[in-house]
PDB file of C-alpha atoms in Angstrom:
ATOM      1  CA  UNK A 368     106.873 -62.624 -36.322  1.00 95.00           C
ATOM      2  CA  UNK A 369     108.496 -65.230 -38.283  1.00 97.00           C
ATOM      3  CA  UNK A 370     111.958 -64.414 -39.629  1.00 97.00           C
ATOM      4  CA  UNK A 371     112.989 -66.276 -42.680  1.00 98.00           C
ATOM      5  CA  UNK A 372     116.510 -68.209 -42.777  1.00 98.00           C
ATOM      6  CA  UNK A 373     119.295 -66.114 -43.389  1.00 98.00           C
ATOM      7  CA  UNK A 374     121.143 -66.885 -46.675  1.00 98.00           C
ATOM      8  CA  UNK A 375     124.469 -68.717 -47.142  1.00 98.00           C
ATOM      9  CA  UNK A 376     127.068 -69.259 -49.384  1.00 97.00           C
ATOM     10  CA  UNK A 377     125.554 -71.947 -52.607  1.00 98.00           C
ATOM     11  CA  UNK A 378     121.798 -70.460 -51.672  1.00 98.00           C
ATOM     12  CA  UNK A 379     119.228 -69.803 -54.689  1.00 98.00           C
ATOM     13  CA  UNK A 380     117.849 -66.650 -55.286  1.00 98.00           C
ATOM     14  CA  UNK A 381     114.488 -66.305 -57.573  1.00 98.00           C
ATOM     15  CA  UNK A 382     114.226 -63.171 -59.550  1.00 98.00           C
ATOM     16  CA  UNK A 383     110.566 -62.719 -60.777  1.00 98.00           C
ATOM     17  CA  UNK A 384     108.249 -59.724 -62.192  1.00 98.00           C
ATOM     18  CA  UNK A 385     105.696 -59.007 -59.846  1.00 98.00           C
ATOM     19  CA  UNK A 386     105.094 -56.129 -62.015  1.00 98.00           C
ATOM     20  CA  UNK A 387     106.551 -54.548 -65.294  1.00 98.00           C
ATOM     21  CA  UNK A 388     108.511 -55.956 -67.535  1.00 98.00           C
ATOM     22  CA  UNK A 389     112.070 -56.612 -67.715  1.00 98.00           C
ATOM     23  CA  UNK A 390     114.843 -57.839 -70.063  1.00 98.00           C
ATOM     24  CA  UNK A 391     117.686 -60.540 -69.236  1.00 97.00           C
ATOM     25  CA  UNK A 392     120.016 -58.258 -70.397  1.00 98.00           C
ATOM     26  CA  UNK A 393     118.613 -55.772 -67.716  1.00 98.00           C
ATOM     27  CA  UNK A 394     119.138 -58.179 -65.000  1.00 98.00           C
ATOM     28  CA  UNK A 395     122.591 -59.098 -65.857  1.00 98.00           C
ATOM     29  CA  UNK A 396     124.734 -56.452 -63.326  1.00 98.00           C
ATOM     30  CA  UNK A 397     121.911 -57.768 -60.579  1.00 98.00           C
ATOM     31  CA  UNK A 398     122.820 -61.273 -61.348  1.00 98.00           C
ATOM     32  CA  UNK A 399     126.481 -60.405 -61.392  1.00 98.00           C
ATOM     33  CA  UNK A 400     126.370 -59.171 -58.235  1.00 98.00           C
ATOM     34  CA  UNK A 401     124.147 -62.275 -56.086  1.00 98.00           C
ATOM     35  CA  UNK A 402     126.984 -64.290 -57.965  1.00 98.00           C
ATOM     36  CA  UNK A 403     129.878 -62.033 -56.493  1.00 98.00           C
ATOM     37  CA  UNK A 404     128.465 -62.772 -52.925  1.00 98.00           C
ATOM     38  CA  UNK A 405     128.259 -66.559 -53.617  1.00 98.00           C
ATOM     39  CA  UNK A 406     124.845 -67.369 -54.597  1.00 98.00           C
ATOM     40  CA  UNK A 407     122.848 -68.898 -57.244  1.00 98.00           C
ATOM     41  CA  UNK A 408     120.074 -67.364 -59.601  1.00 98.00           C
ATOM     42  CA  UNK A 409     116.687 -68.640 -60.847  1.00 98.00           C
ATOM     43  CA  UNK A 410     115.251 -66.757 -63.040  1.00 98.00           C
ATOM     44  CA  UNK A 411     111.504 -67.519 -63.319  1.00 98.00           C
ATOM     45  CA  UNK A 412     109.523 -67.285 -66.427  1.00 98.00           C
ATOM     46  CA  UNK A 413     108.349 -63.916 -66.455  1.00 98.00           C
ATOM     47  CA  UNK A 414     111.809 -62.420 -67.276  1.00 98.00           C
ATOM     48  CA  UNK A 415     111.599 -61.278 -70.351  1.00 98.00           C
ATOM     49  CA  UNK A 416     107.921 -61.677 -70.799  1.00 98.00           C
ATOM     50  CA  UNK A 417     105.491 -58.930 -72.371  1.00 97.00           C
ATOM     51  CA  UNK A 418     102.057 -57.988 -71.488  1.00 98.00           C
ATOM     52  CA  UNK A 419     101.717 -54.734 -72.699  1.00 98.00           C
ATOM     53  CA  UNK A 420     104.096 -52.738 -69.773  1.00 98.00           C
ATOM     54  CA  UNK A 421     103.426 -55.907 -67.929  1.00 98.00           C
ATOM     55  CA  UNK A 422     106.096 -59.035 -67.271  1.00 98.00           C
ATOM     56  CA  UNK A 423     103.683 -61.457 -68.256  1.00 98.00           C
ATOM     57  CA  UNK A 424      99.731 -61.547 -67.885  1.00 98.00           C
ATOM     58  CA  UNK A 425      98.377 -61.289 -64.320  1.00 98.00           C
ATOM     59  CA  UNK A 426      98.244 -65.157 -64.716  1.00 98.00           C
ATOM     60  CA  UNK A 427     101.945 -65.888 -65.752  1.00 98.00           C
ATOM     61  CA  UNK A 428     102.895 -63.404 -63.138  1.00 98.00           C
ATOM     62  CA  UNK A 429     100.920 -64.848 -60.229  1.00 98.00           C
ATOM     63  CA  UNK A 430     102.218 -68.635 -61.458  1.00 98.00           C
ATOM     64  CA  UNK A 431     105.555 -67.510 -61.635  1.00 98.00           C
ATOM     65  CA  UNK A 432     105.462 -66.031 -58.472  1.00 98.00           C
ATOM     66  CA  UNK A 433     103.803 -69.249 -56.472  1.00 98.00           C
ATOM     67  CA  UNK A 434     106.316 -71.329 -58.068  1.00 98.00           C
ATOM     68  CA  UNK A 435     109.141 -69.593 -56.095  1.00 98.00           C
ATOM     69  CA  UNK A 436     107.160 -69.375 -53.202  1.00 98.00           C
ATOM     70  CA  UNK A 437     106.829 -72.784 -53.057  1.00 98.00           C
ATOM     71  CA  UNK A 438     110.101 -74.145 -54.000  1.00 98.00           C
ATOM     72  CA  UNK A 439     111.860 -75.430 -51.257  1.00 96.00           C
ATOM     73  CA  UNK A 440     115.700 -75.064 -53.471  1.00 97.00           C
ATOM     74  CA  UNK A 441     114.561 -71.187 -53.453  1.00 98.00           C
ATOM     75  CA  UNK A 442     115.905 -69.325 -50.015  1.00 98.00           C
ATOM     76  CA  UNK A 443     115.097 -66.097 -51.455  1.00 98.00           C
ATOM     77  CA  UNK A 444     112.507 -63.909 -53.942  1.00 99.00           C
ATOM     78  CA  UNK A 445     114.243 -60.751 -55.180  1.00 99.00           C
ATOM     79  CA  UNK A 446     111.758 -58.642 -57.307  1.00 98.00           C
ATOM     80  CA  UNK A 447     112.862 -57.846 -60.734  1.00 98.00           C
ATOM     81  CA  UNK A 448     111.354 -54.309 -60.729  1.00 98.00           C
ATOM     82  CA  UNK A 449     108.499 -52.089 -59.677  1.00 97.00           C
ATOM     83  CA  UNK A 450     106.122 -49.833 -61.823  1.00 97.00           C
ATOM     84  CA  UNK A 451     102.414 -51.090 -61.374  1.00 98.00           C
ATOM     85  CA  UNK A 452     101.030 -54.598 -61.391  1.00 98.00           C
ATOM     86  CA  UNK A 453     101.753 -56.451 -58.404  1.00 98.00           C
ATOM     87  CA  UNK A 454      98.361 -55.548 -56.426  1.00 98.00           C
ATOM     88  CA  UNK A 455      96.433 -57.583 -59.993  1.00 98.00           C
ATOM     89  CA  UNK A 456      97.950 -60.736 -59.272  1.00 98.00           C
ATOM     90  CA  UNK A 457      98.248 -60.728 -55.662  1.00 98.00           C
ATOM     91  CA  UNK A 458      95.240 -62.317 -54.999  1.00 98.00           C
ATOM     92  CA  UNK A 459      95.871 -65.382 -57.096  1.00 98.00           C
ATOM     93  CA  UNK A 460      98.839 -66.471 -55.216  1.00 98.00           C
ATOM     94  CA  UNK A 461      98.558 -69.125 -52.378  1.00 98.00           C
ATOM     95  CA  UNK A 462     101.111 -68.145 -49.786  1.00 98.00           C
ATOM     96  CA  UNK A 463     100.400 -70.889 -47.192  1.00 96.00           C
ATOM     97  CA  UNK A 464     103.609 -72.291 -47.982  1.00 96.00           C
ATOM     98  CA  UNK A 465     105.811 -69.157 -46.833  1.00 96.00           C
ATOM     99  CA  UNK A 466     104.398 -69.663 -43.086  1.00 90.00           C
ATOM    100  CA  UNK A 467     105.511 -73.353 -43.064  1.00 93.00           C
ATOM    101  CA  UNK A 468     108.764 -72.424 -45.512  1.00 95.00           C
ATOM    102  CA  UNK A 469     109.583 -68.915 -44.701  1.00 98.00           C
ATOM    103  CA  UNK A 470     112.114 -67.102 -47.486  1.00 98.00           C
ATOM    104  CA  UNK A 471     112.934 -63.390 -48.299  1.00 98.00           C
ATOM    105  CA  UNK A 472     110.893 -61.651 -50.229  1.00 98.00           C
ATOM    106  CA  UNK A 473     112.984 -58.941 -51.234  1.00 98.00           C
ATOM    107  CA  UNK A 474     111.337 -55.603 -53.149  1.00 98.00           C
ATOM    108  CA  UNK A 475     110.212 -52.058 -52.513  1.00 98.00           C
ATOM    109  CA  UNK A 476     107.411 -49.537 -53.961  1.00 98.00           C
ATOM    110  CA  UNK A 477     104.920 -51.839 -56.279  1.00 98.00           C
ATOM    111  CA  UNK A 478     105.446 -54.466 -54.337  1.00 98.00           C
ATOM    112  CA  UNK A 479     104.520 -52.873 -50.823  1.00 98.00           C
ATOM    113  CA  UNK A 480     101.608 -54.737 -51.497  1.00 98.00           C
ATOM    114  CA  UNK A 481     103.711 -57.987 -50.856  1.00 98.00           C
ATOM    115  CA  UNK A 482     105.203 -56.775 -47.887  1.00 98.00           C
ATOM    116  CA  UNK A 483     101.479 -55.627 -46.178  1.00 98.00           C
ATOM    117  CA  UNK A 484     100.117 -58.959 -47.410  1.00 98.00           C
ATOM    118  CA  UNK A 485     102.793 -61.382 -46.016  1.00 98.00           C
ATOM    119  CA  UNK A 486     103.304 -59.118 -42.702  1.00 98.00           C
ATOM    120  CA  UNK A 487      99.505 -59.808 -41.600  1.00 98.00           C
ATOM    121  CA  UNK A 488     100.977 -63.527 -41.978  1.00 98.00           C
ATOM    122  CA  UNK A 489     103.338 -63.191 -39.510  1.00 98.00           C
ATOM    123  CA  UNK A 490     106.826 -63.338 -41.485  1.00 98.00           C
ATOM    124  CA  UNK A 491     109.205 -60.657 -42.098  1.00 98.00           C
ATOM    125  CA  UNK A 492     109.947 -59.086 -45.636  1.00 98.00           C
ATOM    126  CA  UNK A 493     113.148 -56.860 -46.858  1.00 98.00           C
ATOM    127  CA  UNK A 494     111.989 -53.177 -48.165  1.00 98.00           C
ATOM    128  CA  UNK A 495     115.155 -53.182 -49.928  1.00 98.00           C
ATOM    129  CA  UNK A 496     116.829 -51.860 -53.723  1.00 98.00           C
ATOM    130  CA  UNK A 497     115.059 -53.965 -56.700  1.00 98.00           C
ATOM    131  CA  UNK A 498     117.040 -56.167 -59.348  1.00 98.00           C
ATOM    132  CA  UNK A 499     116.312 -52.828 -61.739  1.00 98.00           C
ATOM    133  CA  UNK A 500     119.437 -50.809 -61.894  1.00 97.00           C
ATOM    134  CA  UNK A 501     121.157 -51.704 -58.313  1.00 98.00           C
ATOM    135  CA  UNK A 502     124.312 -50.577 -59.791  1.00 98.00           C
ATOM    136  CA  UNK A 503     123.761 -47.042 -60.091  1.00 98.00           C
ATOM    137  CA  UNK A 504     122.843 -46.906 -56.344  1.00 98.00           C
ATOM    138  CA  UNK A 505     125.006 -46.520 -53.682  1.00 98.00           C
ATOM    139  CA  UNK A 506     127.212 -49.440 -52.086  1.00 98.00           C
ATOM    140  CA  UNK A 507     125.331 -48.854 -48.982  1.00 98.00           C
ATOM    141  CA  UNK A 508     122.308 -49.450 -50.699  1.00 98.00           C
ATOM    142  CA  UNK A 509     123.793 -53.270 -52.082  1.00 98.00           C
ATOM    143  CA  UNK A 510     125.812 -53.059 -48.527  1.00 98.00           C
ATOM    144  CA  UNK A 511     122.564 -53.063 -46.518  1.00 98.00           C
ATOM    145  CA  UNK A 512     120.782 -55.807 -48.621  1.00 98.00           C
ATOM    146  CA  UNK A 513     123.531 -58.436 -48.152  1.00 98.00           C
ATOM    147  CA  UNK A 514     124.187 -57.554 -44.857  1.00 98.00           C
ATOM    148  CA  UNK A 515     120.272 -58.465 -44.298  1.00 98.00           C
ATOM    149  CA  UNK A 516     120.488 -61.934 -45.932  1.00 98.00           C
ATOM    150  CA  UNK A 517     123.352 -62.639 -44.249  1.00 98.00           C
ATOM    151  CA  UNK A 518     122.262 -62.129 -41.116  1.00 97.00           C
ATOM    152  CA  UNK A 519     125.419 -59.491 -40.627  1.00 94.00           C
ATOM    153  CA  UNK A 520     122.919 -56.358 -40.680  1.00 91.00           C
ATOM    154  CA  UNK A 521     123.626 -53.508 -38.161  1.00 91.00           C
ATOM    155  CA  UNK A 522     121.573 -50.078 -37.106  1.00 96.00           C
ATOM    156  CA  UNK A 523     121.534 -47.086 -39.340  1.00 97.00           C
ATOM    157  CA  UNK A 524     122.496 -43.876 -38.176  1.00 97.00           C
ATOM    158  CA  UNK A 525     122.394 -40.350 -39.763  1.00 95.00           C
ATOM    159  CA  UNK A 526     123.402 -36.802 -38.440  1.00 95.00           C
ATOM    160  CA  UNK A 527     119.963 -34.858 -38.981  1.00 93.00           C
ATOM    161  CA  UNK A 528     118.743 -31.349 -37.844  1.00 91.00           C
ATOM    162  CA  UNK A 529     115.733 -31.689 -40.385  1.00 94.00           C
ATOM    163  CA  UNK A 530     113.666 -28.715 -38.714  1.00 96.00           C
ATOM    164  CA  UNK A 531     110.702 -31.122 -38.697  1.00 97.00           C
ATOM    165  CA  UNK A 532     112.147 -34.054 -37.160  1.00 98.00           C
ATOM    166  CA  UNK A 533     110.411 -34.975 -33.583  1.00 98.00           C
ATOM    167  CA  UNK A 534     112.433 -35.921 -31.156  1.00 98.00           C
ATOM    168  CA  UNK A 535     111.917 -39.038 -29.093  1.00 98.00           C
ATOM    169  CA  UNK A 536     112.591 -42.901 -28.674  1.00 98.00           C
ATOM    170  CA  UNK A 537     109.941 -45.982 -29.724  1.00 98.00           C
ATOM    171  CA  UNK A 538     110.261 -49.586 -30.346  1.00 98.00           C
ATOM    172  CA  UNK A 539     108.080 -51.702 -32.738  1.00 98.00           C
ATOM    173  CA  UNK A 540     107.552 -54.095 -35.453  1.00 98.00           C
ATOM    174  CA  UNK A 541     108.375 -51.811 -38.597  1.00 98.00           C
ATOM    175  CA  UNK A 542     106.037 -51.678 -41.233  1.00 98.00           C
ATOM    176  CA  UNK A 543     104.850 -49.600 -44.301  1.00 98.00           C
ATOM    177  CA  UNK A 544     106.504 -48.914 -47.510  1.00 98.00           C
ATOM    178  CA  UNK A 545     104.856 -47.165 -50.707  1.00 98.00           C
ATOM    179  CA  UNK A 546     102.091 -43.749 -49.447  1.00 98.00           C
ATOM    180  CA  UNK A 547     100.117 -44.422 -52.580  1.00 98.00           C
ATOM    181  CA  UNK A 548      99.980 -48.452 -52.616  1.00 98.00           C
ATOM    182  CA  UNK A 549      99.453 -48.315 -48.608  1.00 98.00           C
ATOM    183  CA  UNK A 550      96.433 -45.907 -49.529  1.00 98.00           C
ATOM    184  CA  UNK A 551      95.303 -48.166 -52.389  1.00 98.00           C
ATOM    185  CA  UNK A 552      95.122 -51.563 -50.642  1.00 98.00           C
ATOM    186  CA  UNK A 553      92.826 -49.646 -47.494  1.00 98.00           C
ATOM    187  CA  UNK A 554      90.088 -51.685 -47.146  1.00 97.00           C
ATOM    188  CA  UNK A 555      91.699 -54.820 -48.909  1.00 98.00           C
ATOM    189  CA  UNK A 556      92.914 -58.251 -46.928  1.00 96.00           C
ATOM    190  CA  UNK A 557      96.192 -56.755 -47.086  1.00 98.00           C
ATOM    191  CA  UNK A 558      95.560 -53.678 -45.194  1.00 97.00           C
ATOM    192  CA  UNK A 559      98.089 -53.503 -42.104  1.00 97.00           C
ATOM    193  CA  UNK A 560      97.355 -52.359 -38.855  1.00 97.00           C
ATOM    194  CA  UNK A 561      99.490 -50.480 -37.648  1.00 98.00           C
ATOM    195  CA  UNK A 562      99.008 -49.811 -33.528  1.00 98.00           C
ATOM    196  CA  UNK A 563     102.035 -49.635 -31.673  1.00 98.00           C
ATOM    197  CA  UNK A 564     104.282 -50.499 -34.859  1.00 98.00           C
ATOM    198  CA  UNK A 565     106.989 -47.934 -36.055  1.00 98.00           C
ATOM    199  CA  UNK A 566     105.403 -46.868 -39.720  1.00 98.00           C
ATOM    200  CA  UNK A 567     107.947 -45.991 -42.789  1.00 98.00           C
ATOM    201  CA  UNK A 568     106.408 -44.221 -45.590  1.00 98.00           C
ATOM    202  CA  UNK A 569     108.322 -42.761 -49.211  1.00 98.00           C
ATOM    203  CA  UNK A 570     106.308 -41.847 -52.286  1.00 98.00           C
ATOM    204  CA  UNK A 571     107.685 -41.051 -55.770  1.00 98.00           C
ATOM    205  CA  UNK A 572     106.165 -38.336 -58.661  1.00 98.00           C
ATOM    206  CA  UNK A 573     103.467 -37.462 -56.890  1.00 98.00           C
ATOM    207  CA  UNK A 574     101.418 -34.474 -56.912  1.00 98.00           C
ATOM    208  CA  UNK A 575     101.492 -32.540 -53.098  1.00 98.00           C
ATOM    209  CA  UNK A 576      97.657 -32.487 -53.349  1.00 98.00           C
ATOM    210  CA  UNK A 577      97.579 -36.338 -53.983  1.00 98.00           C
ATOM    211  CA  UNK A 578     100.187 -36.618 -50.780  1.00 98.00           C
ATOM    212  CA  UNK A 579      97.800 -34.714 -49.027  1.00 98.00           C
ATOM    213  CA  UNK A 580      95.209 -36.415 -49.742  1.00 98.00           C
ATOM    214  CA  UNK A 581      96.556 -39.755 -49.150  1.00 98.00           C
ATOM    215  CA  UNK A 582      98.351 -38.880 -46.115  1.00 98.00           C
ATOM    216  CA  UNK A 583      94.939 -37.497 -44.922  1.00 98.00           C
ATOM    217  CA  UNK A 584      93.058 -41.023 -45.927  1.00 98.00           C
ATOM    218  CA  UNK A 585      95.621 -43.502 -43.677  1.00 98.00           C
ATOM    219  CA  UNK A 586      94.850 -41.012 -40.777  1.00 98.00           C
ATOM    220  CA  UNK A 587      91.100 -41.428 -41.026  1.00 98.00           C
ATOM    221  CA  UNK A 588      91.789 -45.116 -41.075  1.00 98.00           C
ATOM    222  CA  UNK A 589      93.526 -45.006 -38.021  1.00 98.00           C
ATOM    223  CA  UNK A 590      97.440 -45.285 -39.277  1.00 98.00           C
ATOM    224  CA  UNK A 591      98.489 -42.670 -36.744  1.00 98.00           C
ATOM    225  CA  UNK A 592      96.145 -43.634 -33.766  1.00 97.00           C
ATOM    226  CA  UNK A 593      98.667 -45.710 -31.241  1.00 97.00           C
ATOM    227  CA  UNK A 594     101.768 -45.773 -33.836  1.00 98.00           C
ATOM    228  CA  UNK A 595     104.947 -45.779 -32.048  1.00 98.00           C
ATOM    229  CA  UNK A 596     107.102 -44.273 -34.395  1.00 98.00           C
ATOM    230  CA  UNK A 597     106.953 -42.611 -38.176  1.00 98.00           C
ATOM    231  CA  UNK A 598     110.191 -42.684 -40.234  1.00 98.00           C
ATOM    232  CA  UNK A 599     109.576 -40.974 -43.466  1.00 98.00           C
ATOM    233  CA  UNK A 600     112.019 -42.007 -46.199  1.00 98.00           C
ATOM    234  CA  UNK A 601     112.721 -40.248 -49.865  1.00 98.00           C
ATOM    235  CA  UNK A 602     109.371 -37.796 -50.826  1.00 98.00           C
ATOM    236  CA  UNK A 603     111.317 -37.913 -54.404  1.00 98.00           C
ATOM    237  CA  UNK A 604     110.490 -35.191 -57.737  1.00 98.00           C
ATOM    238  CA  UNK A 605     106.984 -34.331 -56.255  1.00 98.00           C
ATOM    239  CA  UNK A 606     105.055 -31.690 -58.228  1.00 98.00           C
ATOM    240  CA  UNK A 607     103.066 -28.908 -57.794  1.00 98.00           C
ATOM    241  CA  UNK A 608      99.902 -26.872 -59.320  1.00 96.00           C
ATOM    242  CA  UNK A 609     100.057 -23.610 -61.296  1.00 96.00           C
ATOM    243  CA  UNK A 610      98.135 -22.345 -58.041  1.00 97.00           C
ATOM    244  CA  UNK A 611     100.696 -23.538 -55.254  1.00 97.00           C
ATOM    245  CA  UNK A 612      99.770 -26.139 -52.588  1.00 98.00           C
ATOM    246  CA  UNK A 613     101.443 -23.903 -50.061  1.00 98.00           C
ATOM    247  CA  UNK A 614     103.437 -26.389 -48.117  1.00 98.00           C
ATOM    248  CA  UNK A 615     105.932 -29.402 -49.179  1.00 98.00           C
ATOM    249  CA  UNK A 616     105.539 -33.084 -49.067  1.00 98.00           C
ATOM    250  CA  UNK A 617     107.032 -33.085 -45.696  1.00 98.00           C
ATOM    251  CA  UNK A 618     105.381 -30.223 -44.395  1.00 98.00           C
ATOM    252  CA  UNK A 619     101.709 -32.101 -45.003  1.00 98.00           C
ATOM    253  CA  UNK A 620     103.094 -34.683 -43.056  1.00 98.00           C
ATOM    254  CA  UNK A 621     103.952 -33.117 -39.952  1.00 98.00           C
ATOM    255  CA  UNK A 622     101.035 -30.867 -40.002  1.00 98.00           C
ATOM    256  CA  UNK A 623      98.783 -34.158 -40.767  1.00 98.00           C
ATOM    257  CA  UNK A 624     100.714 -35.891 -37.150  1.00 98.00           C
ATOM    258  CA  UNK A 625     101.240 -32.748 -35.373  1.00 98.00           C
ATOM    259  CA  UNK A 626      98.226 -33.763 -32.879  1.00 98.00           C
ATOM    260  CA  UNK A 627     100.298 -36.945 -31.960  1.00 98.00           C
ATOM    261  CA  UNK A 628     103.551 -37.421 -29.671  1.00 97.00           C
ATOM    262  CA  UNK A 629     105.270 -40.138 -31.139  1.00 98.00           C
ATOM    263  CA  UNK A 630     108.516 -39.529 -32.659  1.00 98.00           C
ATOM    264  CA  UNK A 631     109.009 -38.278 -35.995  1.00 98.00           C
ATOM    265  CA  UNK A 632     112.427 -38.284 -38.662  1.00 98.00           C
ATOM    266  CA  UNK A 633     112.111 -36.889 -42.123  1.00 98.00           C
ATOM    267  CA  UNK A 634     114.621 -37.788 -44.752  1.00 97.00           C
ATOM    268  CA  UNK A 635     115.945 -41.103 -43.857  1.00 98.00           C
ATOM    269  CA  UNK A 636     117.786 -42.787 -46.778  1.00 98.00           C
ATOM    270  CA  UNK A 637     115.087 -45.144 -47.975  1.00 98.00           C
ATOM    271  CA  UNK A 638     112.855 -44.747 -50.995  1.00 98.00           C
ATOM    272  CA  UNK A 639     113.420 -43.515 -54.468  1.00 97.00           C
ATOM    273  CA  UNK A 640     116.533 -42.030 -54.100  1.00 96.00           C
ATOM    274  CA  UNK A 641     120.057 -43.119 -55.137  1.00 98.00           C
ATOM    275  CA  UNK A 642     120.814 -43.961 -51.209  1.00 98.00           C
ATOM    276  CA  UNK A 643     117.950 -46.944 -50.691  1.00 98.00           C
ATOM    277  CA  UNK A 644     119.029 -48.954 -47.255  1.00 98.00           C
ATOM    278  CA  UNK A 645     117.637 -52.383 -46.861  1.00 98.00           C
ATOM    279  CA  UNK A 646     115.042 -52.729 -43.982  1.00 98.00           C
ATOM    280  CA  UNK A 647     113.367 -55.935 -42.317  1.00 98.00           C
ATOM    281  CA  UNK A 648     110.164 -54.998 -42.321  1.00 98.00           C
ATOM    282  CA  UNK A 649     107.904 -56.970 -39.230  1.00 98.00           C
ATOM    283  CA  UNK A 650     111.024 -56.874 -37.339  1.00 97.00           C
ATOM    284  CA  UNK A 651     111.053 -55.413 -33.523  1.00 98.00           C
ATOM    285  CA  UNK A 652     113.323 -52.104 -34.299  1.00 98.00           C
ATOM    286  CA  UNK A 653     114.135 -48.957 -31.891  1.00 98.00           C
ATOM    287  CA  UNK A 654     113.983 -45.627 -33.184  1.00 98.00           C
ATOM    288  CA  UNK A 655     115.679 -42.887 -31.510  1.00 98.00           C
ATOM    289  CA  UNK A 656     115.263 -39.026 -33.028  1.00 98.00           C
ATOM    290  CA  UNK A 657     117.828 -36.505 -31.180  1.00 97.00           C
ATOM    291  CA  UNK A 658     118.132 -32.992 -32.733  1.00 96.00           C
ATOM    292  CA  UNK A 659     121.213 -34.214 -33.989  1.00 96.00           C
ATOM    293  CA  UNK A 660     120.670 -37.609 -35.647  1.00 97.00           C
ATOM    294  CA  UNK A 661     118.535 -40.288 -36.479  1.00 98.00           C
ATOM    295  CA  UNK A 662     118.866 -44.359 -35.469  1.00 98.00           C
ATOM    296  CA  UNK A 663     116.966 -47.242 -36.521  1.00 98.00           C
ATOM    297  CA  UNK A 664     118.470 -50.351 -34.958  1.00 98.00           C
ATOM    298  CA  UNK A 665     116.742 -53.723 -35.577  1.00 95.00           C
ATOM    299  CA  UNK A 666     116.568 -56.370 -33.020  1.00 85.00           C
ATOM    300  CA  UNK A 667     115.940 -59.214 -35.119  1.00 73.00           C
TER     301      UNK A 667
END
């Protein structure tokens, strides 16, 4: 696995929609900040672009995109903000140019997409905060991201009893990112395979009946056969049916890997949630579960 440069003081960073749109004006505390840790900002051409809820057309967005990709001034893609759109204009994008000139692609949700894609490349990605309202998260969440860039990243540890948690230690590349988008892309060049990886998964505003059912789709195509590890992040505002499901988010998980042995940590501060740590996805990273607390060190 190919890990890109790590950033330093005077590097660019690109800032593009992938997926909905965005406003300069709502970019300005993310800009703020990559200027507070020395860098520069491009902003590409889709910033303030309108397709309908969409930065651009699938066209401008893909175009935007490969022009970062393949800018050799650019050490770093940061992904304006999520929604829906990146999986339309994935497949215009040429990314033979991020295998010979590896950079960050930084994002998480939508563009899990990007991370599956460029991961069955061979170079690592950051699941990390978007440009879209990184101020109202928490400084580990900003914390975690430069530390990443930097190269100054360290393991993440958490004191959790989480009654579902399974105890037990793996090591693996780390991989995964959005439930629904990993069950949309099944079947698609951008599918990962996940045997003998450690798998994260978080989902936002989703029905339990859809997390069942999606959770229930990645096992029949074989997510869970061989995986080393599964570190489920933020299951955020899910809903429920007049007639009840009968068990939460996290309980259809467990019950969905409760045939398997490999270990198991709900709640890890990832995800749709206010605390969203950076991770280097495609890295080799240990997990170790205790029924006390949770680490995820990577050894990038």
């Amino acid at each position: 696995m190919i890990i890109p440069p790590y950033l330093k003081e005077g590097d660019t960073v690109a800032i593009v929609c992938t997926a909905r749109k965005i406003s300069k004006k709502e970019l300005d505390p993310a800009i703020k900040l990559l200027t507070h840790w020395g860098l520069k900002v491009k902003l590409g051409d889709t910033v303030g672009k309108e397709d309908h809820q969409f930065g651009g057309t699938d066209v401008q967005r893909a175009e935007d995109f490969q022009e970062m990709l393949d800018d050799k001034e650019v050490q770093a893609i940061w992904c304006a903000r999520g929604g829906y759109g990146t999986v339309r204009m994935i497949d215009e994008v040429n990314f033979s140019s991020i295998e010979t000139n590896p950079k960050w692609i930084i994002g998480y949700s939508d563009p899990t997409v990007l991370h599956c894609h460029i991961h069955n490349l061979g170079v690592a990605t950051i699941h990390g905060q978007m440009c879209l309202e990184i101020e109202n998260k928490t400084e580990a969440t900003r914390d975690t991201l430069k530390n990443i860039l930097f190269g100054n990243y360290d393991a993440i540890k958490f004191a959790s009893d989480f009654n579902l948690n399974r105890t037990g230690h793996a090591k693996g590349q780390l991989i995964g990112g959005n439930l629904s988008v990993l069950s949309s892309i099944l079947g698609s060049k951008s599918t990962i395979k996940t045997e003998g990886k450690i798998l994260f998964l978080e989902d936002l505003d989703e029905y339990l009946y859809h997390i069942d059912r999606m959770v229930h789709n990645i096992k029949r195509n074989g997510f869970f056969k061989n995986l080393a590890g599964l570190v489920i992040g933020g299951l955020t505002d899910m809903h429920d049916n007049t007639s009840p499901f009968g068990q939460s988010a996290e309980e259809i998980i467990a019950n969905a890997v409760k045939e398997f042995n490999f270990p198991v940590c709900f709640n890890f501060p990832a995800g749709h949630s206010k605390d969203n740590r950076a991770l280097i996805f495609g890295a080799e990273t240990e997990l170790i579960v205790t029924k006390d607390n949770v680490v995820l060190k990577t050894e990038a």
